[in-house]
Short mmCIF file of C-alpha atoms and ligand atoms in Angstrom, two decimals:
data_model
loop_
_atom_site.label_atom_id
_atom_site.label_comp_id
_atom_site.label_asym_id
_atom_site.label_seq_id
_atom_site.Cartn_x
_atom_site.Cartn_y
_atom_site.Cartn_z
CA UNK U 1 72.93 -68.19 33.08
CA UNK U 2 72.20 -64.58 34.15
CA UNK U 3 68.69 -64.05 35.48
CA UNK U 4 67.69 -61.72 32.65
CA UNK U 5 68.40 -64.50 30.14
CA UNK U 6 66.58 -67.03 32.29
CA UNK U 7 63.34 -65.03 32.23
CA UNK U 8 63.45 -64.94 28.41
CA UNK U 9 63.65 -68.76 27.98
CA UNK U 10 60.34 -70.57 27.40
CA UNK U 11 59.36 -72.57 30.51
CA UNK U 12 60.33 -76.16 30.93
CA UNK U 13 57.06 -76.72 32.74
CA UNK U 14 53.99 -74.72 33.69
CA UNK U 15 52.33 -75.83 36.93
CA UNK U 16 48.70 -75.02 37.73
CA UNK U 17 47.24 -76.75 40.76
CA UNK U 18 43.64 -75.50 41.16
CA UNK U 19 43.12 -77.90 44.07
CA UNK U 20 44.68 -80.89 45.72
CA UNK U 21 42.72 -82.65 48.49
CA UNK U 22 43.42 -85.52 50.90
CA UNK U 23 40.90 -87.38 52.90
CA UNK U 24 41.31 -86.67 56.58
CA UNK U 25 42.42 -90.01 58.12
CA UNK U 26 39.91 -89.67 61.03
CA UNK U 27 36.81 -87.96 59.66
CA UNK U 28 37.40 -89.17 56.06
CA UNK U 29 36.25 -85.71 54.90
CA UNK U 30 38.20 -84.16 52.05
CA UNK U 31 40.65 -81.45 53.16
CA UNK U 32 42.10 -78.99 50.67
CA UNK U 33 45.91 -79.06 50.98
CA UNK U 34 47.00 -77.00 47.89
CA UNK U 35 44.86 -74.36 46.20
CA UNK U 36 45.37 -71.90 43.31
CA UNK U 37 49.07 -72.56 42.83
CA UNK U 38 50.40 -71.35 39.52
CA UNK U 39 54.04 -70.94 38.50
CA UNK U 40 56.51 -71.96 35.77
CA UNK U 41 60.03 -73.31 35.87
CA UNK U 42 62.52 -72.26 33.22
CA UNK U 43 65.44 -74.36 31.92
CA UNK U 44 68.40 -74.22 34.30
CA UNK U 45 66.51 -72.27 36.93
CA UNK U 46 66.86 -73.16 40.65
CA UNK U 47 63.70 -72.50 42.65
CA UNK U 48 63.16 -73.02 46.37
CA UNK U 49 59.78 -73.71 48.02
CA UNK U 50 59.32 -72.57 51.59
CA UNK U 51 56.28 -72.72 53.78
CA UNK U 52 55.00 -73.76 57.24
CA UNK U 53 55.42 -77.32 58.33
CA UNK U 54 52.70 -79.60 56.90
CA UNK U 55 51.45 -77.03 54.36
CA UNK U 56 51.94 -79.31 51.34
CA UNK U 57 55.52 -78.85 50.02
CA UNK U 58 56.24 -82.55 49.63
CA UNK U 59 52.81 -83.01 48.09
CA UNK U 60 53.63 -80.33 45.53
CA UNK U 61 56.86 -82.13 44.53
CA UNK U 62 54.96 -85.39 44.16
CA UNK U 63 52.42 -83.84 41.88
CA UNK U 64 55.23 -82.30 39.72
CA UNK U 65 57.02 -85.67 39.59
CA UNK U 66 53.78 -87.37 38.42
CA UNK U 67 53.83 -89.64 41.50
CA UNK U 68 50.35 -88.43 42.43
CA UNK U 69 47.99 -87.61 39.60
CA UNK U 70 44.90 -87.09 41.71
CA UNK U 71 44.48 -83.33 41.63
CA UNK U 72 42.57 -80.55 39.80
CA UNK U 73 44.78 -78.64 37.47
CA UNK U 74 47.57 -79.35 34.95
CA UNK U 75 51.27 -79.83 34.73
CA UNK U 76 52.23 -78.79 31.18
CA UNK U 77 55.68 -79.80 29.96
CA UNK U 78 57.35 -77.77 27.28
CA UNK U 79 57.58 -80.76 24.97
CA UNK U 80 54.02 -80.44 23.64
CA UNK U 81 54.17 -83.93 22.07
CA UNK U 82 54.13 -85.48 25.50
CA UNK U 83 52.32 -84.94 28.81
CA UNK U 84 55.05 -86.98 30.47
CA UNK U 85 57.75 -85.31 32.54
CA UNK U 86 61.26 -85.11 31.07
CA UNK U 87 64.12 -87.07 32.74
CA UNK U 88 63.60 -86.49 36.45
CA UNK U 89 65.89 -86.85 39.42
CA UNK U 90 64.35 -86.96 42.92
CA UNK U 91 66.27 -86.51 46.14
CA UNK U 92 63.97 -87.51 48.98
CA UNK U 93 64.10 -86.32 52.55
CA UNK U 94 65.51 -89.69 53.46
CA UNK U 95 68.32 -90.80 51.13
CA UNK U 96 66.43 -94.16 50.43
CA UNK U 97 69.50 -96.20 49.51
CA UNK U 98 69.04 -99.96 49.43
CA UNK U 99 71.06 -101.09 52.47
CA UNK U 100 71.84 -104.57 51.08
CA UNK U 101 73.53 -103.15 47.95
CA UNK U 102 76.88 -101.50 47.61
CA UNK U 103 77.06 -97.78 46.95
CA UNK U 104 78.06 -98.53 43.35
CA UNK U 105 75.07 -100.87 42.83
CA UNK U 106 72.74 -98.27 44.32
CA UNK U 107 73.77 -95.77 41.66
CA UNK U 108 73.95 -98.29 38.80
CA UNK U 109 70.34 -99.24 39.51
CA UNK U 110 69.08 -96.04 37.93
CA UNK U 111 71.32 -96.21 34.90
CA UNK U 112 70.52 -97.50 31.49
CA UNK U 113 72.18 -100.92 31.05
CA UNK U 114 73.43 -100.01 27.63
CA UNK U 115 75.33 -97.05 29.04
CA UNK U 116 78.79 -97.50 30.50
CA UNK U 117 77.80 -97.57 34.11
CA UNK U 118 81.26 -98.23 35.59
CA UNK U 119 82.91 -95.13 34.16
CA UNK U 120 79.77 -93.01 34.74
CA UNK U 121 79.51 -94.11 38.38
CA UNK U 122 83.23 -93.57 38.94
CA UNK U 123 82.90 -90.00 37.61
CA UNK U 124 79.92 -89.31 39.91
CA UNK U 125 81.66 -90.84 42.93
CA UNK U 126 84.68 -88.65 42.21
CA UNK U 127 82.52 -85.55 41.88
CA UNK U 128 80.73 -86.29 45.14
CA UNK U 129 83.92 -87.18 47.04
CA UNK U 130 82.92 -90.84 47.45
CA UNK U 131 85.77 -92.49 45.53
CA UNK U 132 87.04 -95.34 47.68
CA UNK U 133 83.61 -96.10 49.18
CA UNK U 134 82.02 -97.65 46.05
CA UNK U 135 82.12 -101.22 47.32
CA UNK U 136 80.81 -100.48 50.80
CA UNK U 137 77.22 -101.47 51.52
CA UNK U 138 74.95 -98.45 51.81
CA UNK U 139 74.19 -99.10 55.50
CA UNK U 140 77.90 -98.75 56.28
CA UNK U 141 77.95 -95.13 55.06
CA UNK U 142 77.56 -92.12 57.36
CA UNK U 143 74.43 -89.99 56.99
CA UNK U 144 76.46 -87.30 55.21
CA UNK U 145 77.87 -89.88 52.76
CA UNK U 146 74.40 -91.30 52.16
CA UNK U 147 73.22 -87.83 51.25
CA UNK U 148 76.15 -87.40 48.86
CA UNK U 149 75.19 -90.77 47.38
CA UNK U 150 71.60 -89.61 46.98
CA UNK U 151 72.86 -86.55 45.04
CA UNK U 152 75.14 -88.79 42.90
CA UNK U 153 72.22 -91.13 42.15
CA UNK U 154 69.92 -88.21 41.21
CA UNK U 155 72.52 -86.75 38.89
CA UNK U 156 73.31 -90.15 37.38
CA UNK U 157 70.09 -89.95 35.27
CA UNK U 158 71.25 -86.59 33.90
CA UNK U 159 67.95 -85.03 34.92
CA UNK U 160 66.42 -82.06 33.11
CA UNK U 161 64.44 -81.50 36.29
CA UNK U 162 65.81 -82.29 39.69
CA UNK U 163 63.33 -82.35 42.60
CA UNK U 164 64.77 -82.25 46.09
CA UNK U 165 62.90 -82.53 49.36
CA UNK U 166 64.88 -80.99 52.19
CA UNK U 167 68.05 -82.74 50.87
CA UNK U 168 70.33 -81.55 53.66
CA UNK U 169 68.04 -81.75 56.70
CA UNK U 170 69.37 -83.33 59.88
CA UNK U 171 73.03 -82.93 58.96
CA UNK U 172 75.48 -81.01 61.09
CA UNK U 173 76.03 -77.45 59.84
CA UNK U 174 79.52 -77.92 58.27
CA UNK U 175 78.44 -81.11 56.39
CA UNK U 176 75.21 -79.48 55.15
CA UNK U 177 77.23 -76.48 53.95
CA UNK U 178 79.74 -78.74 52.17
CA UNK U 179 76.87 -80.53 50.40
CA UNK U 180 75.32 -77.21 49.31
CA UNK U 181 78.63 -76.20 47.81
CA UNK U 182 78.88 -79.62 46.15
CA UNK U 183 75.38 -79.24 44.69
CA UNK U 184 76.39 -75.85 43.17
CA UNK U 185 79.46 -77.50 41.60
CA UNK U 186 77.62 -80.49 40.15
CA UNK U 187 74.72 -78.35 38.98
CA UNK U 188 77.28 -76.44 36.91
CA UNK U 189 78.14 -79.63 34.91
CA UNK U 190 74.71 -80.28 33.40
CA UNK U 191 72.59 -77.30 34.64
CA UNK U 192 69.27 -78.99 35.23
CA UNK U 193 66.25 -77.09 36.45
CA UNK U 194 65.94 -77.61 40.20
CA UNK U 195 62.85 -77.32 42.39
CA UNK U 196 63.61 -77.96 46.03
CA UNK U 197 61.90 -77.77 49.36
CA UNK U 198 63.60 -76.32 52.41
CA UNK U 199 62.83 -74.80 55.76
CA UNK U 200 66.09 -72.94 55.75
CA UNK U 201 65.93 -69.43 54.29
CA UNK U 202 69.73 -69.09 54.29
CA UNK U 203 69.95 -72.27 52.22
CA UNK U 204 67.26 -71.02 49.82
CA UNK U 205 69.16 -67.73 49.46
CA UNK U 206 72.41 -69.50 48.74
CA UNK U 207 71.08 -71.96 46.17
CA UNK U 208 67.93 -70.51 44.54
CA UNK U 209 67.28 -67.92 41.84
CA UNK U 210 63.75 -67.47 43.20
CA UNK U 211 61.93 -68.45 46.39
CA UNK U 212 58.27 -69.48 46.31
CA UNK U 213 56.59 -68.79 49.66
CA UNK U 214 53.55 -70.88 50.51
CA UNK U 215 50.88 -70.09 53.15
CA UNK U 216 49.62 -72.62 55.66
CA UNK U 217 46.72 -74.92 54.66
CA UNK U 218 45.33 -74.69 52.18
CA UNK U 219 48.74 -73.68 50.78
CA UNK U 220 48.66 -70.78 48.32
CA UNK U 221 51.53 -68.95 46.76
CA UNK U 222 51.80 -65.78 48.88
CA UNK U 223 55.07 -64.40 47.51
CA UNK U 224 57.73 -65.03 44.92
CA UNK U 225 61.06 -63.54 45.99
CA UNK U 226 63.81 -63.15 43.43
CA UNK U 227 67.21 -63.79 44.99
CA UNK U 228 69.39 -62.14 42.37
CA UNK U 229 72.80 -63.40 43.40
CA UNK U 230 74.82 -64.22 40.27
CA UNK U 231 75.84 -67.89 40.01
CA UNK U 232 79.51 -66.99 40.25
CA UNK U 233 78.84 -65.40 43.64
CA UNK U 234 76.98 -68.29 45.16
CA UNK U 235 79.94 -69.53 47.14
CA UNK U 236 80.72 -65.99 48.34
CA UNK U 237 79.50 -66.06 51.96
CA UNK U 238 79.37 -62.23 52.24
CA UNK U 239 77.12 -61.76 49.21
CA UNK U 240 74.79 -64.56 50.36
CA UNK U 241 74.64 -63.30 53.97
CA UNK U 242 73.81 -59.74 52.93
CA UNK U 243 71.00 -60.89 50.66
CA UNK U 244 69.77 -63.36 53.34
CA UNK U 245 69.31 -60.46 55.80
CA UNK U 246 67.30 -58.47 53.30
CA UNK U 247 65.09 -61.45 52.35
CA UNK U 248 64.60 -62.44 56.01
CA UNK U 249 63.03 -59.09 56.88
CA UNK U 250 60.54 -59.48 54.04
CA UNK U 251 59.98 -63.09 55.08
CA UNK U 252 59.23 -62.15 58.67
CA UNK U 253 56.55 -59.73 57.48
CA UNK U 254 55.02 -62.46 55.37
CA UNK U 255 54.72 -64.99 58.12
CA UNK U 256 53.64 -62.79 61.10
N1 ATP J 1 48.59 -89.67 51.55
C1 ATP J 1 48.08 -88.76 52.40
N2 ATP J 1 46.85 -88.93 52.86
C2 ATP J 1 46.24 -88.06 53.69
N3 ATP J 1 46.84 -86.89 54.05
C3 ATP J 1 48.09 -86.64 53.59
C4 ATP J 1 48.77 -87.57 52.77
N4 ATP J 1 50.01 -87.09 52.45
C5 ATP J 1 50.07 -85.90 53.06
N5 ATP J 1 48.96 -85.62 53.75
C6 ATP J 1 48.65 -84.41 54.53
O1 ATP J 1 48.80 -83.29 53.64
C7 ATP J 1 49.38 -82.23 54.34
C8 ATP J 1 50.60 -81.77 53.58
O2 ATP J 1 51.63 -82.76 53.73
P1 ATP J 1 53.11 -82.54 53.19
O3 ATP J 1 53.95 -83.72 53.60
O4 ATP J 1 52.99 -82.28 51.72
O5 ATP J 1 53.52 -81.25 53.92
P2 ATP J 1 54.97 -80.51 53.99
O6 ATP J 1 54.76 -79.11 53.81
O7 ATP J 1 55.91 -81.24 53.11
O8 ATP J 1 55.38 -80.89 55.51
P3 ATP J 1 56.80 -80.79 56.28
O9 ATP J 1 57.29 -79.35 56.13
O10 ATP J 1 56.45 -81.10 57.70
O11 ATP J 1 57.72 -81.77 55.63
C9 ATP J 1 49.69 -82.67 55.76
O12 ATP J 1 48.60 -82.24 56.59
C10 ATP J 1 49.69 -84.18 55.65
O13 ATP J 1 49.27 -84.79 56.85
#
């Protein structure tokens, strides 16, 4: 969807985190991790979160997912009848497959039993290039394959919101790039909203419509950078590289 249309859609969710604290493990004193964060996500929008190590990016995803409800503020979903999140997919930093189950079983686990898991799983395996590995146990898969499987599992629930925490970290550069391209392709099938954490500005430029930049602790939103590359140009390395260079110079000024 072109960006102009995106900004006209009502938000899927409005996020206001006045304050999120954790007790310091040694002194037990409360430490503010996130403060005064306010932003919205629109349907089909892809938004990257970038910030210094340890500033609270994973914590932010956990609050949005409803995995941690201990904060001051509100997460308001567009469906006003419910304060529950819509169907969520979550790709964790570590793929978190169950090693004693086959790849197929790992994906079937998240599916509704009344659905037709076999066909659905086969489609996802084909989409993620894992056909032929379905009956292997998860611990027999390479790290790259496990990350593909984590993407397949997240898309299996047909999420309206997909949260991803550094989904391609610790992969070699060609595999990571392959998976980014794969993500763009599978996003195109169902077009969920995506909020993802990354340390890689080039990755954020390639995938996101908008980049949210957080400060160090307590993390505040210090900039929101529109990327502005049309979806059809995402796989065009020249367009991405040029925009990355422009964004990087702004980024370097932000984090001096
Ligand atoms: N359950 C917890 N109890 C206490 N402190 C915590 C807890 N979880 C996270 N923290 C602290 O909150 C801060 C933010 O952690 P978080 O993992 O969200 O940062 P991050 O930006 O995702 O880090 P990284 O970029 O290194 O992955 C860190 O200082 C971390 O030690």
